[in-house]
PDB file of C-alpha atoms in Angstrom:
ATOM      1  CA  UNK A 282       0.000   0.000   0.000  1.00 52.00           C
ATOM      2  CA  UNK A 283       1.314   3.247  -0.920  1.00 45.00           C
ATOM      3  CA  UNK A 284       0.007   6.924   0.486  1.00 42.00           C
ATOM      4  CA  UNK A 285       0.074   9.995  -0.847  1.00 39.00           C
ATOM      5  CA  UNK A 286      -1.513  13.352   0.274  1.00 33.00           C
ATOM      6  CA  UNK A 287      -5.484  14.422  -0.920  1.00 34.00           C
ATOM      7  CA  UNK A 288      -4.225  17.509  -3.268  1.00 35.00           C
ATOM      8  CA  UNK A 289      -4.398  14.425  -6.051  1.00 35.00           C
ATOM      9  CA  UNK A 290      -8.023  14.682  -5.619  1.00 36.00           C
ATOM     10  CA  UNK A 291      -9.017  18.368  -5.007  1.00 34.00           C
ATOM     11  CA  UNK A 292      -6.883  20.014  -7.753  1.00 35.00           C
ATOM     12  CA  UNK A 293      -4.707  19.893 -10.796  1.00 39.00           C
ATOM     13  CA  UNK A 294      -1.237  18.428  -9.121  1.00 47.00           C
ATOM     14  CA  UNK A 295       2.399  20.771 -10.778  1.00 45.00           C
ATOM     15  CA  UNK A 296       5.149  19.505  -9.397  1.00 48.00           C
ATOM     16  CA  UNK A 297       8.337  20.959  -9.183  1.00 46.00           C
ATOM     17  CA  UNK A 298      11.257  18.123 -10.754  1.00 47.00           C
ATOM     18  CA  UNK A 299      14.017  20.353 -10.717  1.00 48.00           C
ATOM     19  CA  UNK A 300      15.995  23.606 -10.033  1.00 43.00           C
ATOM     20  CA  UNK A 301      16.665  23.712 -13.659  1.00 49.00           C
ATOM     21  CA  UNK A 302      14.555  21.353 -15.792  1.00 53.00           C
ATOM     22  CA  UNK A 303      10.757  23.286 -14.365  1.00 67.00           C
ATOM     23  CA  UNK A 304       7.600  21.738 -13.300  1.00 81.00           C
ATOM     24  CA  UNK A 305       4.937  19.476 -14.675  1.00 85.00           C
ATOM     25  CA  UNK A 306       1.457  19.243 -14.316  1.00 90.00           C
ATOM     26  CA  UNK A 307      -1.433  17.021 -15.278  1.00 93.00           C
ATOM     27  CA  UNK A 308      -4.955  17.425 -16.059  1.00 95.00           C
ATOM     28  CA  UNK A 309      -7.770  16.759 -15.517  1.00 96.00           C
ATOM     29  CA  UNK A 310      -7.336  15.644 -11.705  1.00 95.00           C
ATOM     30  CA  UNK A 311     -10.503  13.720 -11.444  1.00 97.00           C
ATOM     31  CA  UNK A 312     -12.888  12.027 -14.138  1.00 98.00           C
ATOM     32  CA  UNK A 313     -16.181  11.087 -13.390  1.00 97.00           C
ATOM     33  CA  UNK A 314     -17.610   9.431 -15.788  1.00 98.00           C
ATOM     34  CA  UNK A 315     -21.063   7.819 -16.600  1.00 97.00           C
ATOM     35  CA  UNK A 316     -20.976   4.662 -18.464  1.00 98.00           C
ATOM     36  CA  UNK A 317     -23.649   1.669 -18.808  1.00 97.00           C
ATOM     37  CA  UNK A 318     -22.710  -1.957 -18.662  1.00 98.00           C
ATOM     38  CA  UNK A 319     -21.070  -2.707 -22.003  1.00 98.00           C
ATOM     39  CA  UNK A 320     -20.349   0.295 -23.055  1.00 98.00           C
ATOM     40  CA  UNK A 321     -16.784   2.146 -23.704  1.00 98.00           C
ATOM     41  CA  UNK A 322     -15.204   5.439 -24.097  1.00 98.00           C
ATOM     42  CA  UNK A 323     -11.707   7.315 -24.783  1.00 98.00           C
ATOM     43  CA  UNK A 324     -10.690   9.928 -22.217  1.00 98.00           C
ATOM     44  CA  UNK A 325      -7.086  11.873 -22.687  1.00 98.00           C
ATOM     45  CA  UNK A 326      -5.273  12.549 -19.582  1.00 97.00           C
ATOM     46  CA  UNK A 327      -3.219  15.973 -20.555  1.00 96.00           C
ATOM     47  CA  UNK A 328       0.775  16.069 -19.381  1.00 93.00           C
ATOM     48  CA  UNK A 329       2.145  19.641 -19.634  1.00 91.00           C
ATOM     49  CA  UNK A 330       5.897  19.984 -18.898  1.00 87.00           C
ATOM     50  CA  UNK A 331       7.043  23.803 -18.212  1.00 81.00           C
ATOM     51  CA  UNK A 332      10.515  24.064 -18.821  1.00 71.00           C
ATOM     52  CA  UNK A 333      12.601  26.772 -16.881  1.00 65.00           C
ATOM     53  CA  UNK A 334      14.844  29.036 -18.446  1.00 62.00           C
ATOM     54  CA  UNK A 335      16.193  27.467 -21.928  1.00 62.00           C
ATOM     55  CA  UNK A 336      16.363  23.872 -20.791  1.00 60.00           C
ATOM     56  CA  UNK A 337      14.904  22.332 -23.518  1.00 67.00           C
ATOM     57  CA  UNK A 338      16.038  18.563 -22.306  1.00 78.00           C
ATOM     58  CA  UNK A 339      13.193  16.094 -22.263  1.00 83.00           C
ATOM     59  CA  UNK A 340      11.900  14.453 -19.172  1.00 83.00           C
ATOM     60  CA  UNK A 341      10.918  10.751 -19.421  1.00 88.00           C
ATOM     61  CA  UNK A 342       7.826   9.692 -17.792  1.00 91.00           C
ATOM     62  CA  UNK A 343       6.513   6.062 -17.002  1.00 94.00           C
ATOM     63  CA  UNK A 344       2.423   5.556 -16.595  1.00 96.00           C
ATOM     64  CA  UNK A 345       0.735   2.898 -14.379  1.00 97.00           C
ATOM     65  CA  UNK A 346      -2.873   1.739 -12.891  1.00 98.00           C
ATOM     66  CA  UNK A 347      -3.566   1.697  -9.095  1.00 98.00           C
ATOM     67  CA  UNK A 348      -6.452   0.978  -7.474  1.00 98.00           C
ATOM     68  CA  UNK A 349      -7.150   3.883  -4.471  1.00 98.00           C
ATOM     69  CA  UNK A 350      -9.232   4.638  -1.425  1.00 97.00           C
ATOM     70  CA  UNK A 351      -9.697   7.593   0.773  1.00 96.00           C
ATOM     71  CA  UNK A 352      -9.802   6.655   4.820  1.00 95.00           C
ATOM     72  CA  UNK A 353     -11.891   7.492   7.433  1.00 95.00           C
ATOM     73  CA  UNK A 354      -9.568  10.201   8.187  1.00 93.00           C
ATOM     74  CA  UNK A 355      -9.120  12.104   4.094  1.00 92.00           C
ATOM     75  CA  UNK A 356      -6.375  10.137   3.630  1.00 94.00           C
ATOM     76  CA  UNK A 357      -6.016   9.084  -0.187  1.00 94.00           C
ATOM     77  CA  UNK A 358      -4.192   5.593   0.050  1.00 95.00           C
ATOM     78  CA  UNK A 359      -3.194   3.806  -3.284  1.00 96.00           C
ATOM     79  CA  UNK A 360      -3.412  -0.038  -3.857  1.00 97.00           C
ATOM     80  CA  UNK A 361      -2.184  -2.285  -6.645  1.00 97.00           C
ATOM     81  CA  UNK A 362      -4.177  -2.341  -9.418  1.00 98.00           C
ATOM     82  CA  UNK A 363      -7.395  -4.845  -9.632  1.00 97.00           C
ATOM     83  CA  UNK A 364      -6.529  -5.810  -5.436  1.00 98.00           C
ATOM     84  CA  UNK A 365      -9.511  -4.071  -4.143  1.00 97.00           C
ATOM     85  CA  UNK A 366     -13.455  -4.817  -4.942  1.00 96.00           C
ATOM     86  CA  UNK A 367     -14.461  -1.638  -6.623  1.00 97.00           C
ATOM     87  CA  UNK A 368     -11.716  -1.778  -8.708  1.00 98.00           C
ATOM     88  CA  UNK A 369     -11.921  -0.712 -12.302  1.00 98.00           C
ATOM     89  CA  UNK A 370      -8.296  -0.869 -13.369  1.00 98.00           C
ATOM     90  CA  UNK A 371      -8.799  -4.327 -15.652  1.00 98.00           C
ATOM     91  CA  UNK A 372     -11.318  -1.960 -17.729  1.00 98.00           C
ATOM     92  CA  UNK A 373      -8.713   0.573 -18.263  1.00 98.00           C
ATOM     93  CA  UNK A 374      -5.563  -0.167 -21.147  1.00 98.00           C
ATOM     94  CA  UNK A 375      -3.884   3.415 -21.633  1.00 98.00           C
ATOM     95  CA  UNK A 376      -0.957   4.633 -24.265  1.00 97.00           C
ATOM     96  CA  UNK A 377       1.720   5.695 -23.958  1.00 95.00           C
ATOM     97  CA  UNK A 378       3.405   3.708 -20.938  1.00 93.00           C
ATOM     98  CA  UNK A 379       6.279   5.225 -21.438  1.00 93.00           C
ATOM     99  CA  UNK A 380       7.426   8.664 -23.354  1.00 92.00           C
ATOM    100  CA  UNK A 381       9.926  11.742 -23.445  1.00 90.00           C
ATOM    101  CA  UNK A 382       8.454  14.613 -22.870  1.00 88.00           C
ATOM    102  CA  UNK A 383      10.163  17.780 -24.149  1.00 86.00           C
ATOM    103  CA  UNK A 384       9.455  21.378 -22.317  1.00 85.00           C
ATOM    104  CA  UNK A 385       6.747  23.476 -23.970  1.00 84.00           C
ATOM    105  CA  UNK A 386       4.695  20.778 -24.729  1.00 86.00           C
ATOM    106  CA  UNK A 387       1.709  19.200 -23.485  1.00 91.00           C
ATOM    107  CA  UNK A 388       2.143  15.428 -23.915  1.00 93.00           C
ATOM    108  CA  UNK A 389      -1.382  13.199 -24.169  1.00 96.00           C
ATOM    109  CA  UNK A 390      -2.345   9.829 -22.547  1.00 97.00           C
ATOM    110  CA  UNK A 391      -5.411   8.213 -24.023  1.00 98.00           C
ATOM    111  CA  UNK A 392      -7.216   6.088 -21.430  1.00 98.00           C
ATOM    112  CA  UNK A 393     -10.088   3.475 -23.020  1.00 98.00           C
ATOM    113  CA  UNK A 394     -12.346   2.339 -20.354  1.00 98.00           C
ATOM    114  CA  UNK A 395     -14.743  -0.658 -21.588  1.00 98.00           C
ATOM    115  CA  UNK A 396     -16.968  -1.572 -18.608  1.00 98.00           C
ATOM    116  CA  UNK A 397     -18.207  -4.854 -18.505  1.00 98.00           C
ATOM    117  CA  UNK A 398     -21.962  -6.044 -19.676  1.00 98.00           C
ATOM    118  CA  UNK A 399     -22.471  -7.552 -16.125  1.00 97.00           C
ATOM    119  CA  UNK A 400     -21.063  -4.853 -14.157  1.00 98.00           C
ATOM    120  CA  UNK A 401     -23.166  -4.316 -10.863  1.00 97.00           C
ATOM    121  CA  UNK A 402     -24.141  -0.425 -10.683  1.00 98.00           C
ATOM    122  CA  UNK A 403     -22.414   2.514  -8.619  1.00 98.00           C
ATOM    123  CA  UNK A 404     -18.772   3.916  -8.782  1.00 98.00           C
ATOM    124  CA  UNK A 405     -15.605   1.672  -9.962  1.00 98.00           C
ATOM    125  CA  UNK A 406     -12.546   3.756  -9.081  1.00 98.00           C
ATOM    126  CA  UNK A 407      -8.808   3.552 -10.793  1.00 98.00           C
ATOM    127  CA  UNK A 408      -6.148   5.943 -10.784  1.00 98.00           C
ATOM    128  CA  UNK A 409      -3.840   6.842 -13.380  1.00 98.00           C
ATOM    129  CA  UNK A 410      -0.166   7.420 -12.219  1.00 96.00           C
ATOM    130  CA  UNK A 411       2.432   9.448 -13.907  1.00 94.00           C
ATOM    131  CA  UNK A 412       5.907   9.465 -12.619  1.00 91.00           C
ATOM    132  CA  UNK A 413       9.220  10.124 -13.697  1.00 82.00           C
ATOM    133  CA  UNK A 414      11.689   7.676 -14.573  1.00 77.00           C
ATOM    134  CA  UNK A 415      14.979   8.506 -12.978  1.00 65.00           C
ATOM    135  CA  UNK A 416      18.159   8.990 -15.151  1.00 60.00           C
ATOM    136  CA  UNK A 417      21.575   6.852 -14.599  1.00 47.00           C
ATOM    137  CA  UNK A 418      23.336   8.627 -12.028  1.00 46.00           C
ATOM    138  CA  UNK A 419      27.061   9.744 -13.164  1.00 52.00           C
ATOM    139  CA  UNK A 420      29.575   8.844 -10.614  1.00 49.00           C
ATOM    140  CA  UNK A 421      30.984  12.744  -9.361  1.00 50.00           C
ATOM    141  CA  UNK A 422      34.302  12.426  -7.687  1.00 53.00           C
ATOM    142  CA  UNK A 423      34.209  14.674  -3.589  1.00 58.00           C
ATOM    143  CA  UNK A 424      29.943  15.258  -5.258  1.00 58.00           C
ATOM    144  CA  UNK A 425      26.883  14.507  -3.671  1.00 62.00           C
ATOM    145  CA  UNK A 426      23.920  13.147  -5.967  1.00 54.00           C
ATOM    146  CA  UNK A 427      20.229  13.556  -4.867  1.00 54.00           C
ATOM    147  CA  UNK A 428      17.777  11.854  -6.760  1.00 53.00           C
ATOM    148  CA  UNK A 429      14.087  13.049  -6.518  1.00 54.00           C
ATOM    149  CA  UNK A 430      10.948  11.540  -8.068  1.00 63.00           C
ATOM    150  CA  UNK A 431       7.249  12.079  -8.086  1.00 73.00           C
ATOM    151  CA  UNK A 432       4.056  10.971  -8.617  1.00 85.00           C
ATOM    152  CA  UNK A 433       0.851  12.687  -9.793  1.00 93.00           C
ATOM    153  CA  UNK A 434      -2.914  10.771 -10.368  1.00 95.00           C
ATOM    154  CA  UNK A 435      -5.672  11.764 -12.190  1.00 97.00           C
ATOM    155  CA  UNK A 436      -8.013   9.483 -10.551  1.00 97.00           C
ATOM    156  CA  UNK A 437     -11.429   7.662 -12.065  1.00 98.00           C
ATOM    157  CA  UNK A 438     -14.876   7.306 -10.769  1.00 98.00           C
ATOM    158  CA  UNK A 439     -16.200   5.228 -13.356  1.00 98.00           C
ATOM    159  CA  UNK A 440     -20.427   5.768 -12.364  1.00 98.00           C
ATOM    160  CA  UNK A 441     -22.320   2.493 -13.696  1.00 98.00           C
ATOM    161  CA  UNK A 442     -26.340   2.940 -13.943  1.00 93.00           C
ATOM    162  CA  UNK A 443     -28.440   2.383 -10.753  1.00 95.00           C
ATOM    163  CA  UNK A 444     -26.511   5.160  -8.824  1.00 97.00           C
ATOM    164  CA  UNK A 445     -27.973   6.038  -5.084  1.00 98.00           C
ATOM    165  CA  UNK A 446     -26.053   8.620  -2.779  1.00 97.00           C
ATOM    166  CA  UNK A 447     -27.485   8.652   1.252  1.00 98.00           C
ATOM    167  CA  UNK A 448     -25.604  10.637   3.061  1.00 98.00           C
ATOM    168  CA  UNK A 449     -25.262  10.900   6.682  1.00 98.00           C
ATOM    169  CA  UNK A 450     -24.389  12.687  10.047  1.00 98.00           C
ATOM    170  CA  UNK A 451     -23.821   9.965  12.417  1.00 97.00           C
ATOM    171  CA  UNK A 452     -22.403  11.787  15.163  1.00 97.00           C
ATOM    172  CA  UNK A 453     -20.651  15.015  16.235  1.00 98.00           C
ATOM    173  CA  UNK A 454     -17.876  15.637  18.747  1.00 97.00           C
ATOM    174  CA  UNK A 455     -16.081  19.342  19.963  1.00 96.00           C
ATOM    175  CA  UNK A 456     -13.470  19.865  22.220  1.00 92.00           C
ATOM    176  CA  UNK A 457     -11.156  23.166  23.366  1.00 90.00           C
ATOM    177  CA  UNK A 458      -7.255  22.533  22.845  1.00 86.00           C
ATOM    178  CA  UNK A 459      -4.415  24.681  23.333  1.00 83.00           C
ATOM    179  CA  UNK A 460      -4.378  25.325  19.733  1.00 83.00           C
ATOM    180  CA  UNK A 461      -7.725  26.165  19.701  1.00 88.00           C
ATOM    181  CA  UNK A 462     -11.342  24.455  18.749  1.00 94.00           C
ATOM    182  CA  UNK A 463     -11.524  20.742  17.062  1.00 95.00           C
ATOM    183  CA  UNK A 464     -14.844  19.514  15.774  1.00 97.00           C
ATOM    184  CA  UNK A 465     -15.323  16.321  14.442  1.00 97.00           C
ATOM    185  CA  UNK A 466     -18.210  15.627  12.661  1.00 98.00           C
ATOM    186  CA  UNK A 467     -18.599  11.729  11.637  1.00 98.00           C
ATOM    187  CA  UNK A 468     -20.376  11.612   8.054  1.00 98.00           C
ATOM    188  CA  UNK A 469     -21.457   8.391   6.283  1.00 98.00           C
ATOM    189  CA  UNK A 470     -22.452   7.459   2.903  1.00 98.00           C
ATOM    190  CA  UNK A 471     -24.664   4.298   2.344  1.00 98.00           C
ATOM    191  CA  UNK A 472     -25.395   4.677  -1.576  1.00 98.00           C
ATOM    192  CA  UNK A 473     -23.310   2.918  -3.943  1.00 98.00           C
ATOM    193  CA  UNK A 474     -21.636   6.672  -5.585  1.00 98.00           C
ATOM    194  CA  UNK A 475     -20.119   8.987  -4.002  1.00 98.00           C
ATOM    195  CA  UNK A 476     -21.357  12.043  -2.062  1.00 98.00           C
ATOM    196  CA  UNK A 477     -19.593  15.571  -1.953  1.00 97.00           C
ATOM    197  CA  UNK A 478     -21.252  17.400   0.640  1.00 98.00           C
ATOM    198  CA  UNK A 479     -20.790  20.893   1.814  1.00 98.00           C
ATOM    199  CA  UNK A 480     -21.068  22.189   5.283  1.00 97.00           C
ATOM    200  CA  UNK A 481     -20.919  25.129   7.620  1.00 98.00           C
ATOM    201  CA  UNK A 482     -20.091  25.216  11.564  1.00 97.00           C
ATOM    202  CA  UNK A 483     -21.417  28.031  13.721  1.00 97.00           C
ATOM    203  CA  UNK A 484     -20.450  27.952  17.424  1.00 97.00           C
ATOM    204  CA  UNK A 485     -23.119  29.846  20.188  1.00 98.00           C
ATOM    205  CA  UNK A 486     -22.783  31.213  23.523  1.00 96.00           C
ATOM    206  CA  UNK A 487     -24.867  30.255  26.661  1.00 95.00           C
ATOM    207  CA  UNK A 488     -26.307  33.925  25.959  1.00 96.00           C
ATOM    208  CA  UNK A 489     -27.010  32.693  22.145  1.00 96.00           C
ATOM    209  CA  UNK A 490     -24.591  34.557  20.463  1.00 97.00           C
ATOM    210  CA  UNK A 491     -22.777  33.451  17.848  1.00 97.00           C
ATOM    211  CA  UNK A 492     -18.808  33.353  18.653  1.00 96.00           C
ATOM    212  CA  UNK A 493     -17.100  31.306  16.103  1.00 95.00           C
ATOM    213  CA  UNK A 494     -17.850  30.037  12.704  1.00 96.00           C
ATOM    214  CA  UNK A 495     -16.943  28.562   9.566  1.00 96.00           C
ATOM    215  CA  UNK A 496     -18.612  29.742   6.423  1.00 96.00           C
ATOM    216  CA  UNK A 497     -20.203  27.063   4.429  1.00 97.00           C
ATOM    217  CA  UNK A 498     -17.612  25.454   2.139  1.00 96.00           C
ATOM    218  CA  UNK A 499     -17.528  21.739  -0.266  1.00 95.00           C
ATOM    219  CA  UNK A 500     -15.948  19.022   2.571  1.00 93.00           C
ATOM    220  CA  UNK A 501     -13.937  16.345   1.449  1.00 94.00           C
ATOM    221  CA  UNK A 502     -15.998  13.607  -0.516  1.00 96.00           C
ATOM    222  CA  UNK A 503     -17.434  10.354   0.995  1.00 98.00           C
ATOM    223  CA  UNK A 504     -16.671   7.519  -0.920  1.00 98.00           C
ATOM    224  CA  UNK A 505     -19.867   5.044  -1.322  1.00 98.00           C
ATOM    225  CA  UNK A 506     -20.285   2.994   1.463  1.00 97.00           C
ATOM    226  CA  UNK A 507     -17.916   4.495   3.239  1.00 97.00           C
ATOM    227  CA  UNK A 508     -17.527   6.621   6.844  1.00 97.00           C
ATOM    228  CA  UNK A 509     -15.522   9.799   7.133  1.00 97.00           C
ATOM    229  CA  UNK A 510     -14.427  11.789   9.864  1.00 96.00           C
ATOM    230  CA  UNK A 511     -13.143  14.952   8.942  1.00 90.00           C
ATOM    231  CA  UNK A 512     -11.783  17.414  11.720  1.00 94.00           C
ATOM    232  CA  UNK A 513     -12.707  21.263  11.508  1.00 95.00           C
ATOM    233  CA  UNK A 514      -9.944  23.358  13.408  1.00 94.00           C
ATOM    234  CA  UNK A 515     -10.805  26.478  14.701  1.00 94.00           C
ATOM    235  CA  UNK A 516      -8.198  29.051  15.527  1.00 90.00           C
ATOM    236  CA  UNK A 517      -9.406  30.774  18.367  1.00 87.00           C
ATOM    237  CA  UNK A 518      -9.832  30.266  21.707  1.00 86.00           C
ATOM    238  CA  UNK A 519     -13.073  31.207  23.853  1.00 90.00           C
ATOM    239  CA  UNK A 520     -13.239  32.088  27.811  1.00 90.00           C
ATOM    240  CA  UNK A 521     -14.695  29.468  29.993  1.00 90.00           C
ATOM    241  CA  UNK A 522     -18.000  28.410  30.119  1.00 93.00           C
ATOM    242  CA  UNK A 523     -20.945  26.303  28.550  1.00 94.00           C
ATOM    243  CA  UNK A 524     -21.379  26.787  24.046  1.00 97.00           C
ATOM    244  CA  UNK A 525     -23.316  24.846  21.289  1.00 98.00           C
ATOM    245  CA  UNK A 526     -21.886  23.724  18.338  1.00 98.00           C
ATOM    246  CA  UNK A 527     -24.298  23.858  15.349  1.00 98.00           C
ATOM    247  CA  UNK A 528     -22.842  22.109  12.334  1.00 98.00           C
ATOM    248  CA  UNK A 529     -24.672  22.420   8.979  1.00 98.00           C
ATOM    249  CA  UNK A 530     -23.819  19.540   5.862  1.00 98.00           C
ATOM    250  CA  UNK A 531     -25.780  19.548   2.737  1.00 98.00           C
ATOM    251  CA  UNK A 532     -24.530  15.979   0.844  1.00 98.00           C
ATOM    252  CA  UNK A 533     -26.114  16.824  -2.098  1.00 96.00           C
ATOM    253  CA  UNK A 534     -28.139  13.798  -1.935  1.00 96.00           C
ATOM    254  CA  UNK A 535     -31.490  14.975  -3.270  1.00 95.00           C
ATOM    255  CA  UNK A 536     -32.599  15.053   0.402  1.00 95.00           C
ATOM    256  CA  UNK A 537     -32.868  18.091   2.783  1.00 97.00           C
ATOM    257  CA  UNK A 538     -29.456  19.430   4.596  1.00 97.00           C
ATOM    258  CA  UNK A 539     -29.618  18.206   8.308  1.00 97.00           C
ATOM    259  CA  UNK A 540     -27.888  19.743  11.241  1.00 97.00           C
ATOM    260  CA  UNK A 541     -26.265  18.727  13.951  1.00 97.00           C
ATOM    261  CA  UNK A 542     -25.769  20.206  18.096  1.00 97.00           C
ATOM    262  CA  UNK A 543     -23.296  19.274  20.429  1.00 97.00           C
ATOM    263  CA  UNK A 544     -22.070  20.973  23.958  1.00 96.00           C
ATOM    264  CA  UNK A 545     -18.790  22.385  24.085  1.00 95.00           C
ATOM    265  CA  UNK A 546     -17.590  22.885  27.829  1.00 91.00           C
ATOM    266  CA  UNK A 547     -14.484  24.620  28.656  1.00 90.00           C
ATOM    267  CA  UNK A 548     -13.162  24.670  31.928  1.00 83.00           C
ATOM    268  CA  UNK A 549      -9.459  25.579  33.477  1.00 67.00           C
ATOM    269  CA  UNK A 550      -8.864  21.548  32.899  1.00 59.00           C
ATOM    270  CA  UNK A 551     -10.052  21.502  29.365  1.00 50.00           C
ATOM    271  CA  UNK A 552     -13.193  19.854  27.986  1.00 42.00           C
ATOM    272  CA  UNK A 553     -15.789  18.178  27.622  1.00 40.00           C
ATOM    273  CA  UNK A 554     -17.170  16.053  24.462  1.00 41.00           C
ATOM    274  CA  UNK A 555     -21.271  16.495  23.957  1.00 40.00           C
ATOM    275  CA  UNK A 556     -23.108  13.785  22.797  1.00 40.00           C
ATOM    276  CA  UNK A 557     -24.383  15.131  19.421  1.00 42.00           C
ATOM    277  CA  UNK A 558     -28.554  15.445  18.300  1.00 42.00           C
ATOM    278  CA  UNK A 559     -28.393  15.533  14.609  1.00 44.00           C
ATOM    279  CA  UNK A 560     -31.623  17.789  13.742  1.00 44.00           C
ATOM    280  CA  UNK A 561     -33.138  18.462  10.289  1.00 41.00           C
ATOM    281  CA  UNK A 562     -33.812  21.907  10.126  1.00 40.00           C
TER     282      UNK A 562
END
């Protein structure tokens, strides 16, 4: 198993691979795509090298299939390809594996997804990795050599017919720390596709004013059948005393937003964690 950091997932990843030789990006991040059983498409992952200065020597790049996951935690962790159940990586052949790609340039990768005719329905997930192959390192007499690689993803949701998102807030926990406040609202998703909720905390005095917040923003996503627990830091701290927490999510379900309360109680010894009453509005 092999983890790597969520940016994969939210953005286009550029990556620096050099002092001298510039960055490289790839795009699209993410594909979502629709697909009944039996069918097939063509979808062209887009490499764009930016050289710096006048280099103008070509980088080589290797491509490869993974299968992926995100944890209960937003941790993106990769597998090898066709090891986990929603896999879709044996429906995937790409080309080129392998290529030089010069500065300037935007080098293509066409992906071919065929899903099978008796593929059960909801999301089949791959990711596409792009990495560079290292040169042969020149022995440097009294020299040090440093060697650094990388590895960018545009990752797949391949969405088969019969889709159903349900999200959920199971539970909700706050707490006061030195560095502030932590909430932890636990989200599930029961449907078979994934949900991409967004969400807004507000947090209340025993007077009922409002003393912290967090404007309402998109959350990480929730895979399908999946939990997620996804901590909201607040950088401020509040005087003693008793406070609700009143966090808003909106999964984009089809289904009203819900809210959820919990107590937050801080005292000279620090905290205590409020059972939470999730409450549609």
């Amino acid at each position: 198993m092999r983890r790597a950091i969520l940016l994969i997932l939210t953005c286009i990843p550029v990556l620096a691979i050099g002092q001298d030789a510039g960055s490289m990006a790839i795009a699209p991040a993410r594909f979502e795509l629709e697909m009944k059983p039996g069918s097939e498409t063509t979808v062209v992952v887009n490499v764009d090298y930016k050289s710096a200065g006048d280099t103008t020597k070509p980088a080589r790049i290797v491509a490869s299939l993974n299968d992926w996951t995100m944890t209960r935690e937003g941790q993106v962790d990769f597998f090898p390809a066709g090891t986990r159940g929603d896999s879709a990586s044996s429906w995937m052949i790409y080309s080129p594996g392998e290529a030089a790609v010069m500065p300037g340039t935007v080098h293509k990768i066409r992906v071919t997804v065929s899903v099978p005719a008796n593929a059960a329905p909801g999301d089949h997930v791959a990711a596409l990795i792009i990495e560079q192959r290292p040169e042969n390192l020149r022995a440097a007499v009294n020299a040090r050599q440093m060697v650094v690689r990388y590895r960018m993803a545009s990752v797949f949701y391949i969405k088969v017919g019969g889709i159903t998102r349900k999200g959920d807030l199971k539970d909700l926990f706050a707490e006061a720390t030195p560095d502030g406040i932590v909430v932890t609202p636990l989200l599930s998703n029961t449907g078979n596709s994934v949900v991409r909720p967004t969400s807004s905390l507000a947090i209340f005095d025993a007077a009922g004013t409002r003393v912290a917040d967090i404007p309402e923003a998109e959350s990480l996503p929730v895979l399908a059948a999946s939990e997620s627990a996804q901590v909201l830091r607040l950088d401020k701290q509040l005087p003693m005393g008793k406070y609700t927490v009143k966090y808003r999510v909106d999964f984009q379900d089809g289904r009203p937003a819900v809210e959820g309360l919990t107590d937050l109680v801080i005292s000279a010894h620090q905290i205590a964690r409020g059972a939470s009453v999730p409450q549609k509005p």
